Amino acid sequence: MKTSWIDRETSEIVDEEEKMREINEELERFKKECQGEKTSEEKDDFVNRFEEYMDKCGPMFELNVIPTLEGPIVTGKTNASYAFLQVIEGMSSDEVKECFTECTKAFGMEMRRQLTKHRKKESTEASHCMH
C-alpha cells in the first residue's frame, strides 16, 4: 500500500485560496469583536457564534483511500479551514502541513496493518476448512 500527499488541480487551489482569504477576513472580525470587556453571557454568545462559523467552513483535512490492484493508496488534502489551526493552536502553515502529512502516513500504516491482520485471519480460516 502506498501513502502519498497529493497536489490538487489549480482550480481547486484557487478556490481554496479564496475560501482561505474569506476565513482570514472573518477571523479578523472575530478578533476585533473579542477585544474588550464582556459579560459572561456575551462571551458565551461569542463562543457559540465562533463555533457555528467553524462548523460552516467544513473539514480542515480529508483523507482518501483509492483502491488499486497493488493495494489501496492513501492520500490527503488540506482545505481552507486549516486556518483555524493557525489561530487556535498557533501553528504555522509548514507545521500544519507536516502534521497532516504525518497523520496521512499514520493512517496508511494502520490500514496496512489491519489489512495484513485480515489476510492472516482469512488464510488461517481457509486452512482450517481444508482438514
CSV table of C-alpha atoms in Angstrom, one decimal:
chain,number,residue,atom,x,y,z
A,1,MET,CA,0.0,0.0,0.0
A,2,LYS,CA,1.3,3.4,-0.9
A,3,THR,CA,0.8,6.6,1.1
A,4,SER,CA,1.1,9.9,-0.6
A,5,TRP,CA,0.4,13.6,-0.2
A,6,ILE,CA,-1.4,14.8,-3.4
A,7,ASP,CA,-1.3,18.1,-5.1
A,8,ARG,CA,-4.7,19.3,-6.2
A,9,GLU,CA,-5.7,20.8,-9.5
A,10,THR,CA,-5.0,24.5,-9.9
A,11,SER,CA,-8.7,25.4,-9.9
A,12,GLU,CA,-9.2,23.7,-6.6
A,13,ILE,CA,-6.2,25.5,-5.1
A,14,VAL,CA,-7.5,28.9,-6.3
A,15,ASP,CA,-11.0,28.0,-4.9
A,16,GLU,CA,-9.4,27.1,-1.5
A,17,GLU,CA,-7.2,30.2,-1.5
A,18,GLU,CA,-10.4,32.3,-1.9
A,19,LYS,CA,-12.1,30.5,0.9
A,20,MET,CA,-8.9,30.9,3.0
A,21,ARG,CA,-9.0,34.7,2.3
A,22,GLU,CA,-12.6,34.8,3.4
A,23,ILE,CA,-11.9,32.8,6.5
A,24,ASN,CA,-9.0,35.1,7.5
A,25,GLU,CA,-11.2,38.2,7.0
A,26,GLU,CA,-13.8,36.7,9.2
A,27,LEU,CA,-11.2,35.7,11.8
A,28,GLU,CA,-10.0,39.3,11.9
A,29,ARG,CA,-13.6,40.4,12.6
A,30,PHE,CA,-13.9,37.9,15.4
A,31,LYS,CA,-10.5,39.1,16.9
A,32,LYS,CA,-11.7,42.7,16.9
A,33,GLU,CA,-15.0,41.7,18.4
A,34,CYS,CA,-13.3,39.6,21.1
A,35,GLN,CA,-11.3,42.6,22.4
A,36,GLY,CA,-12.7,44.5,25.4
A,37,GLU,CA,-14.7,43.5,28.5
A,38,LYS,CA,-17.6,41.2,28.0
A,39,THR,CA,-20.2,39.8,30.3
A,40,SER,CA,-20.4,36.0,30.8
A,41,GLU,CA,-23.4,35.9,28.5
A,42,GLU,CA,-21.7,37.9,25.8
A,43,LYS,CA,-18.7,35.6,26.0
A,44,ASP,CA,-20.9,32.5,25.7
A,45,ASP,CA,-22.7,34.1,22.7
A,46,PHE,CA,-19.4,34.9,21.1
A,47,VAL,CA,-18.1,31.3,21.5
A,48,ASN,CA,-21.3,29.9,20.1
A,49,ARG,CA,-21.2,32.1,17.0
A,50,PHE,CA,-17.5,31.3,16.5
A,51,GLU,CA,-18.1,27.5,16.8
A,52,GLU,CA,-21.1,27.8,14.4
A,53,TYR,CA,-18.8,29.7,11.9
A,54,MET,CA,-16.1,27.0,12.1
A,55,ASP,CA,-18.8,24.3,11.5
A,56,LYS,CA,-19.9,26.0,8.3
A,57,CYS,CA,-16.3,26.1,7.0
A,58,GLY,CA,-16.2,22.3,6.7
A,59,PRO,CA,-13.3,19.9,7.4
A,60,MET,CA,-9.7,21.1,7.7
A,61,PHE,CA,-8.3,17.9,6.2
A,62,GLU,CA,-9.6,15.0,4.2
A,63,LEU,CA,-8.2,11.5,3.7
A,64,ASN,CA,-9.0,9.5,0.6
A,65,VAL,CA,-8.4,5.8,0.1
A,66,ILE,CA,-8.1,4.9,-3.6
A,67,PRO,CA,-8.3,1.2,-4.5
A,68,THR,CA,-5.6,-0.2,-6.8
A,69,LEU,CA,-4.5,-3.8,-7.7
A,70,GLU,CA,-1.3,-3.3,-5.7
A,71,GLY,CA,-3.3,-2.2,-2.6
A,72,PRO,CA,-5.0,1.0,-1.6
A,73,ILE,CA,-3.3,4.4,-1.9
A,74,VAL,CA,-4.0,6.8,1.0
A,75,THR,CA,-3.9,10.5,0.1
A,76,GLY,CA,-4.7,13.6,2.0
A,77,LYS,CA,-5.6,17.2,1.2
A,78,THR,CA,-5.9,20.3,3.3
A,79,ASN,CA,-8.9,22.6,3.0
A,80,ALA,CA,-9.1,26.3,3.7
A,81,SER,CA,-10.5,25.8,7.2
A,82,TYR,CA,-7.0,24.7,8.3
A,83,ALA,CA,-6.6,28.4,9.1
A,84,PHE,CA,-8.4,27.6,12.4
A,85,LEU,CA,-5.4,25.5,13.5
A,86,GLN,CA,-3.2,28.5,12.8
A,87,VAL,CA,-5.4,30.7,15.1
A,88,ILE,CA,-6.4,28.2,17.8
A,89,GLU,CA,-3.2,26.2,18.0
A,90,GLY,CA,-0.7,28.9,16.8
A,91,MET,CA,0.7,26.7,14.1
A,92,SER,CA,2.5,27.9,11.0
A,93,SER,CA,1.5,26.7,7.5
A,94,ASP,CA,4.5,24.4,7.4
A,95,GLU,CA,3.7,22.9,10.8
A,96,VAL,CA,0.1,22.2,9.7
A,97,LYS,CA,1.4,20.6,6.5
A,98,GLU,CA,3.8,18.4,8.5
A,99,CYS,CA,1.1,17.5,11.0
A,100,PHE,CA,-1.3,16.4,8.2
A,101,THR,CA,1.4,14.6,6.3
A,102,GLU,CA,2.3,12.6,9.4
A,103,CYS,CA,-1.4,11.8,10.0
A,104,THR,CA,-1.8,10.6,6.4
A,105,LYS,CA,1.3,8.3,6.9
A,106,ALA,CA,0.0,7.0,10.2
A,107,PHE,CA,-3.4,6.3,8.7
A,108,GLY,CA,-1.8,4.4,5.8
A,109,MET,CA,0.4,2.3,8.1
A,110,GLU,CA,-2.6,1.4,10.4
A,111,MET,CA,-4.6,0.5,7.3
A,112,ARG,CA,-1.8,-1.7,6.1
A,113,ARG,CA,-1.6,-3.4,9.5
A,114,GLN,CA,-5.3,-4.0,9.5
A,115,LEU,CA,-5.3,-5.5,6.0
A,116,THR,CA,-2.4,-7.8,6.9
A,117,LYS,CA,-4.3,-8.9,10.0
A,118,HIS,CA,-7.4,-9.6,7.9
A,119,ARG,CA,-5.4,-11.6,5.3
A,120,LYS,CA,-3.8,-13.7,8.0
A,121,LYS,CA,-7.2,-14.4,9.6
A,122,GLU,CA,-8.6,-15.3,6.2
A,123,SER,CA,-5.7,-17.7,5.3
A,124,THR,CA,-6.0,-19.3,8.8
A,125,GLU,CA,-9.7,-19.9,8.4
A,126,ALA,CA,-9.2,-21.3,4.9
A,127,SER,CA,-6.5,-23.7,6.1
A,128,HIS,CA,-8.9,-25.0,8.8
A,129,CYS,CA,-11.5,-25.7,6.1
A,130,MET,CA,-9.1,-28.0,4.3
A,131,HIS,CA,-8.9,-30.6,7.1
